[in-house]
Coordinates of C-alpha atoms in Angstrom, one line a residue:
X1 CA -10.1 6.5 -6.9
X2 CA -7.7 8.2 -4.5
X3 CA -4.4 6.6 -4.0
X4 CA -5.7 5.0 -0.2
X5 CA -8.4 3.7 -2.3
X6 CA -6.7 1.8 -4.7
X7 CA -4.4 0.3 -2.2
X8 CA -7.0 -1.1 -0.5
X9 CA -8.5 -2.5 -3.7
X10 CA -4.9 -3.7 -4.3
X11 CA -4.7 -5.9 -1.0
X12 CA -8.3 -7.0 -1.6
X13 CA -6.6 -8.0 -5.3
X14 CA -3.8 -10.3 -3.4
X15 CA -6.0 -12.3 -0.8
X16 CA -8.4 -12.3 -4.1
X17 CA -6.3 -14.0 -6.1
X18 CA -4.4 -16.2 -3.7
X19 CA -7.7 -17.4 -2.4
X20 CA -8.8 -18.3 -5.6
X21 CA -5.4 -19.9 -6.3
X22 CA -5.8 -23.0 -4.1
X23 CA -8.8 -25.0 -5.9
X24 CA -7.6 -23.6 -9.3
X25 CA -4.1 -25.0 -9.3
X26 CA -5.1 -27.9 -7.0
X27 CA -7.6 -29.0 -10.0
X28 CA -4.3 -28.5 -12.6
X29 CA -2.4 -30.9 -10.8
X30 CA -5.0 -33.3 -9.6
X31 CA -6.1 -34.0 -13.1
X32 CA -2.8 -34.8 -14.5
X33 CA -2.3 -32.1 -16.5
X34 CA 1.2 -30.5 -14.7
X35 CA 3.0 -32.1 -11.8
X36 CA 3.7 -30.1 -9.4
X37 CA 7.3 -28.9 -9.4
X38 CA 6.6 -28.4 -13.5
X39 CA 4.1 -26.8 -12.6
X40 CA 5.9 -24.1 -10.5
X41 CA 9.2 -23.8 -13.0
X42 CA 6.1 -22.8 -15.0
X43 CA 4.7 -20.4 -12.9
X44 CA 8.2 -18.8 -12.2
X45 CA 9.1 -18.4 -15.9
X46 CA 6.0 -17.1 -16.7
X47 CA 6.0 -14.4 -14.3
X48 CA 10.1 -13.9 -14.9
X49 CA 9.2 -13.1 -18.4
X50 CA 6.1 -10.1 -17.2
X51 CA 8.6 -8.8 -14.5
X52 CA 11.9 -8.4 -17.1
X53 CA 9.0 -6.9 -20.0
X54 CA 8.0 -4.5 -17.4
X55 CA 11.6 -3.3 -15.8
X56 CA 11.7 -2.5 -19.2
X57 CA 9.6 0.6 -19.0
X58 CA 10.1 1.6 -15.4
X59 CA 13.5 3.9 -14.3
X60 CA 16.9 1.5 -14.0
X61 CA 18.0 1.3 -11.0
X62 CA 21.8 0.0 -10.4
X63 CA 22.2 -2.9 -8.0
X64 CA 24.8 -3.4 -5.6
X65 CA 27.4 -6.3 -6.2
X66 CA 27.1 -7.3 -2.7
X67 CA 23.3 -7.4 -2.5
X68 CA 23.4 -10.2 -5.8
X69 CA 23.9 -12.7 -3.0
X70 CA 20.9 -11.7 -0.8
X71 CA 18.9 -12.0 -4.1
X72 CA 19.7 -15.4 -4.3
X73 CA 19.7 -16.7 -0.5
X74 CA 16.1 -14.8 -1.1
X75 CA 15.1 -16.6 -3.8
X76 CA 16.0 -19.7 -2.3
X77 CA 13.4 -19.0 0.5
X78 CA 10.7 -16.6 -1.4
X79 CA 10.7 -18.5 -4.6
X80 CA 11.8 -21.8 -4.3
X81 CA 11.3 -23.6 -1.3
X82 CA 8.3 -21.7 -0.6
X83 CA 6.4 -22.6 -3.8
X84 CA 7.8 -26.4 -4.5
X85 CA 6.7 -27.1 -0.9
X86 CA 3.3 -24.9 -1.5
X87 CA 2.2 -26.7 -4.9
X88 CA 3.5 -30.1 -3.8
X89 CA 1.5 -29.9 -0.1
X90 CA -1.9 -28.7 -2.5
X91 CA -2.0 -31.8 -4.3
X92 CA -2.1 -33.4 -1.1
X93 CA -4.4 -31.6 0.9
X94 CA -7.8 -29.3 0.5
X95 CA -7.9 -25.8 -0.5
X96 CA -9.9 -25.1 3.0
X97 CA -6.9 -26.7 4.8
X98 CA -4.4 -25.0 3.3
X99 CA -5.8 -21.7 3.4
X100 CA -6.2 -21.8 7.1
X101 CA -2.5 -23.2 7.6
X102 CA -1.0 -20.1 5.4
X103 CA -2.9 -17.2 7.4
X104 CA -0.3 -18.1 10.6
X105 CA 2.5 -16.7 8.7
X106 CA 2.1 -13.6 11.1
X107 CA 2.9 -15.8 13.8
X108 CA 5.6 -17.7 12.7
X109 CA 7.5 -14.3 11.4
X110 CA 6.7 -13.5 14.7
X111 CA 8.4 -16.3 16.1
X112 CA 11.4 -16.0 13.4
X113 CA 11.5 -12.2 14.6
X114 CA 12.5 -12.8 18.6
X115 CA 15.0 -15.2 17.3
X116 CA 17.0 -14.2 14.5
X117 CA 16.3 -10.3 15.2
X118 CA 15.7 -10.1 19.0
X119 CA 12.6 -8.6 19.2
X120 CA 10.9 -8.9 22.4
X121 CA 7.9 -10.8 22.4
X122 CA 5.1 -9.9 25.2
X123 CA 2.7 -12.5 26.9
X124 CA -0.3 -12.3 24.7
X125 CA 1.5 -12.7 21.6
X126 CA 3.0 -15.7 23.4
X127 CA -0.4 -16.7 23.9
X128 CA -1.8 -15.9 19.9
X129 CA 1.4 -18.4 18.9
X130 CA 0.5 -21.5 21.1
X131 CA -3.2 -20.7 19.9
X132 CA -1.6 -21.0 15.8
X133 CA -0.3 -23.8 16.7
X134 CA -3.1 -25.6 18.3
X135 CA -5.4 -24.9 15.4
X136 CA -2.5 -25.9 12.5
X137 CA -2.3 -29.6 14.8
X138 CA -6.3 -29.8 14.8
X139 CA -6.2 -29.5 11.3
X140 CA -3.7 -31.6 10.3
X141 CA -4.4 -34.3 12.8
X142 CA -8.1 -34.5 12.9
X143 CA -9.2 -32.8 9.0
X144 CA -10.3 -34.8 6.2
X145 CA -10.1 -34.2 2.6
X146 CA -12.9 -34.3 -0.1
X147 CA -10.5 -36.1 -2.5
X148 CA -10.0 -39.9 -2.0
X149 CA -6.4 -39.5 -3.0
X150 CA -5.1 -36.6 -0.5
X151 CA -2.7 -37.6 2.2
X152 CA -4.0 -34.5 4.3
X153 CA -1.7 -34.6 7.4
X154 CA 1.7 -34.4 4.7
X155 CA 0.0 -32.0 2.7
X156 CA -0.5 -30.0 5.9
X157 CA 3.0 -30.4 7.2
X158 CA 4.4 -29.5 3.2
X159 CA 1.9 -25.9 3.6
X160 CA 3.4 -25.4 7.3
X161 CA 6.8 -25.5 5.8
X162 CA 6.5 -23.5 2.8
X163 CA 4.6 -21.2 5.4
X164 CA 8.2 -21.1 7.6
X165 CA 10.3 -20.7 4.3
X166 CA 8.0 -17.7 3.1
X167 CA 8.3 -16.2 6.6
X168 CA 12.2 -16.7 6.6
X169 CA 11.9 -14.3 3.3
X170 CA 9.8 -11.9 4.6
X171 CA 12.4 -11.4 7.4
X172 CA 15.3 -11.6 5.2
X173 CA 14.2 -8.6 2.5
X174 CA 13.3 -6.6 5.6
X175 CA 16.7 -4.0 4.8
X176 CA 16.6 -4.5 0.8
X177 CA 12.9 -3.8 0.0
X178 CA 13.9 -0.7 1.8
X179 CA 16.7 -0.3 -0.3
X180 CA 15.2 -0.8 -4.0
X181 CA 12.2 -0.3 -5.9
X182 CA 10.0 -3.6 -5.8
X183 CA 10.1 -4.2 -9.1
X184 CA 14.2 -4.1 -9.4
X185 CA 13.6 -6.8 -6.3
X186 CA 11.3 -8.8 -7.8
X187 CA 13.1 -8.9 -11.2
X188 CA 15.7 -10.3 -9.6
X189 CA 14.5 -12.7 -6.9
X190 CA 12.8 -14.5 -9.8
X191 CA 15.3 -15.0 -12.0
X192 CA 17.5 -16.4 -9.4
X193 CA 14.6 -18.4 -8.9
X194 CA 14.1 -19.6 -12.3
X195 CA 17.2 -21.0 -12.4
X196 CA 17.6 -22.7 -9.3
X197 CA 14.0 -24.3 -10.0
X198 CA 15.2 -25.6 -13.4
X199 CA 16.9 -28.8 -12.5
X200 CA 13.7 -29.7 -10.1
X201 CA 11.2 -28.9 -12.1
X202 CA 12.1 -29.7 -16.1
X203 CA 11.7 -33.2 -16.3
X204 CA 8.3 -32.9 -15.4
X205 CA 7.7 -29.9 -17.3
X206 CA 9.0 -31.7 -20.3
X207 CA 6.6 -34.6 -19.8
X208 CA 3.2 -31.9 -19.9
X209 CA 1.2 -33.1 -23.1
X210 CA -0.1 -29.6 -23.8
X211 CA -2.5 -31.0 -26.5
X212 CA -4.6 -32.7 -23.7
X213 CA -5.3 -29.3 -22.8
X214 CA -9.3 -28.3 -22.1
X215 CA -9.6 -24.6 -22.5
X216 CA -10.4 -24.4 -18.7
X217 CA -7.4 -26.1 -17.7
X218 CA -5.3 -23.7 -19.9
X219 CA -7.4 -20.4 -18.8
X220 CA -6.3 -22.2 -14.9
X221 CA -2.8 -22.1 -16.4
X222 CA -2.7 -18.7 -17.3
X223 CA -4.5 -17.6 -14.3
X224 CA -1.5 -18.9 -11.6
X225 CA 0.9 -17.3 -13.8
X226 CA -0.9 -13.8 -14.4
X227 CA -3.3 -13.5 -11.7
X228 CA -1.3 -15.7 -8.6
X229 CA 2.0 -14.9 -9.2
X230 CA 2.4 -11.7 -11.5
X231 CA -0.5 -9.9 -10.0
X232 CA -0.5 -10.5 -6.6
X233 CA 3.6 -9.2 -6.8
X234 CA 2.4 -6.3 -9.0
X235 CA 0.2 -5.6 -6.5
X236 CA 1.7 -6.5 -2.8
X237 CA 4.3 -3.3 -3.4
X238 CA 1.2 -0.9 -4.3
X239 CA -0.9 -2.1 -1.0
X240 CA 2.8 -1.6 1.1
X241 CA 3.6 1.2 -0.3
X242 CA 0.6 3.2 0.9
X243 CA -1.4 1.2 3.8
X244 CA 0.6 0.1 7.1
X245 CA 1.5 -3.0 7.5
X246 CA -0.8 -4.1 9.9
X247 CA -3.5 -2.6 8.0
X248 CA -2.4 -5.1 4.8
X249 CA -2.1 -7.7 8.0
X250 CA -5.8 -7.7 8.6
X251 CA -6.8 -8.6 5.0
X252 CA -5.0 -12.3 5.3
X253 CA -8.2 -13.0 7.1
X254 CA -9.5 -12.9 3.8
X255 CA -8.0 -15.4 2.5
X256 CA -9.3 -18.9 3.7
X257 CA -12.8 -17.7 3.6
X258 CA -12.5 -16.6 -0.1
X259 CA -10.8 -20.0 -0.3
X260 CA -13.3 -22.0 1.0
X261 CA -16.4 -20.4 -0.3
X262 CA -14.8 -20.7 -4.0
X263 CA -14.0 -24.7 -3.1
X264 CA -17.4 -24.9 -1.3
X265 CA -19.0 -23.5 -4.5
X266 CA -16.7 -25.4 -6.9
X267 CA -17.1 -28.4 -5.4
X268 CA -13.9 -29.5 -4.3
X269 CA -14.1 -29.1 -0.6
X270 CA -16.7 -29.2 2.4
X271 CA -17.0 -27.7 5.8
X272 CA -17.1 -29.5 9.0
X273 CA -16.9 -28.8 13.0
X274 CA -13.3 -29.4 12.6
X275 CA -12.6 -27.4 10.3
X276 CA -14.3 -24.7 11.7
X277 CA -13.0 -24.6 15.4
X278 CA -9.5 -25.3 14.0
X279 CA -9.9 -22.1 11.5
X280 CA -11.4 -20.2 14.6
X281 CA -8.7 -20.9 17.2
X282 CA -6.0 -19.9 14.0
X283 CA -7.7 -16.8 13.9
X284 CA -7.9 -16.0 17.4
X285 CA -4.1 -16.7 17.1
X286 CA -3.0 -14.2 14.4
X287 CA -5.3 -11.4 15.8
X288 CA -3.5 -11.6 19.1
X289 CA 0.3 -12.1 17.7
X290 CA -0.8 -9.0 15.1
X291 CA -2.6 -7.1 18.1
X292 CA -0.8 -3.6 18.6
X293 CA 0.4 -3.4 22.9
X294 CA -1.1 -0.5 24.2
X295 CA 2.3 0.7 25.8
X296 CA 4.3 3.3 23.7
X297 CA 7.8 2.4 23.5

């Protein structure tokens, strides 16, 4: 497989695993098992660990005092209020819900972009954003839930705002992914974020009674640390690295539907006119704020 090739297979990987991610972690922390902000100091010192045992082979690369700062004002944002908010909106809402509320993270970077950067924003992107936003609302006011339990419109605003937070990161790494190898990033961001997430999340990792465990709940386990978390960081940089970004934009479409057909087929979730004009006028969104302008600048 030529390198092209398996940077496409790489960004087919992330939307892969992230849209397997919702129902798999959703049933974790609907059946008791791991709360959710255990759940996510979990996830984070898992994936610490495979990032630190990997640096270990790859070329050192010497880190600017300076840039230990951005680290951490990144972690904050990329690792910590991105996936409390994430894990705690899931157990609140469907997988179909929040799969669709994630893919407008184009938009709102967009949005992020014209304010904190000044970058000019033209009509139809304009347009795409109001469109996001109009499908996010329809979701959250009018969608139901296949659980009982969920509190959907919450869950919905918790996903919206760890959608924000991710997209504050994305802007905020903009000048040091440039600057360092990924996986001297990554390394970093998630230790800072290991230890911030400590005090939120140890009581409730310290409560988990691991000998409750059914194997599919611990093979669910694994698979957010390895496959959600490690992987789809592992393999981001790859699909970057080689594909344009708009090119790695397009595959976000991916996401909900992989989402929903795995909750569909699980059981978890359903599908419903709402859902489906909601998820429609979202998509209509993020392929006008992602649409190229004809004009050359």
């Amino acid at each position: 497989m030529n390198s092209r090739g398996f940077a496409i297979f790489a960004v087919f990987m992330v939307q892969l695993l992230y849209g397997l991610n919702y129902t798999i972690a959703k049933g974790v922390m609907n059946e008791n098992y791991i709360k959710p902000f255990g759940f996510v100091l979990l996830r984070v010192a898992g994936a610490t660990i495979l990032f630190w045992l990997m640096s270990l082979f790859l070329p050192k690369q010497k880190v600017d005092k300076k840039d230990y700062f951005k680290f951490f004002i990144a972690a904050i944002f990329g690792v910590v209020i991105n996936m409390l908010f994430f894990f705690k909106g899931l157990e609140y809402t469907s997988p179909i819900h929040a799969s669709s509320i994630m893919i407008i993270v184009p938009i709102i970077i967009l949005v992020l972009s014209s304010i904190m950067l000044k970058e000019k924003v033209t009509n139809l992107k304009i347009l795409g954003v109001i469109l996001g936003v109009i499908g996010a609302l329809i979701l959250t006011i009018y969608g139901k839930s296949a659980r009982p339990g969920d509190n959907v419109p919450l869950g919905n605003l918790l996903i919206l705002l760890n959608a924000i937070s991710y997209s504050i990161y994305v802007i905020l790494i903009k000048k040091l992914t440039a600057k360092y190898h990924p996986f001297t990033f990554i390394k970093w961001l998630f230790l800072f974020g290991l230890i911030i997430l400590i005090p939120f999340g140890y009581n409730e990792l310290d409560a988990v009674e691991w000998q409750s465990f059914k194997p599919y709940t611990t093979f669910s386990v694994l698979f957010v640390i390895i496959g959600a978390t490690f992987g789809t960081y592992l393999f981001n940089p790859i699909a970057l690295n080689k594909l344009k970004a708009s090119t790695v934009g397009i595959f976000i479409y991916l996401q909900p539907v992989i989402a929903g057909l795995f909750a569909l087929a699980m059981g978890v979730d359903f599908i419903d006119a709402v859902k489906i004009i909601a998820m429609l006028v979202i998509f209509l969104g993020v392929y006008l704020v992602s649409k190229k302008s004809k004009k050359s600048t």
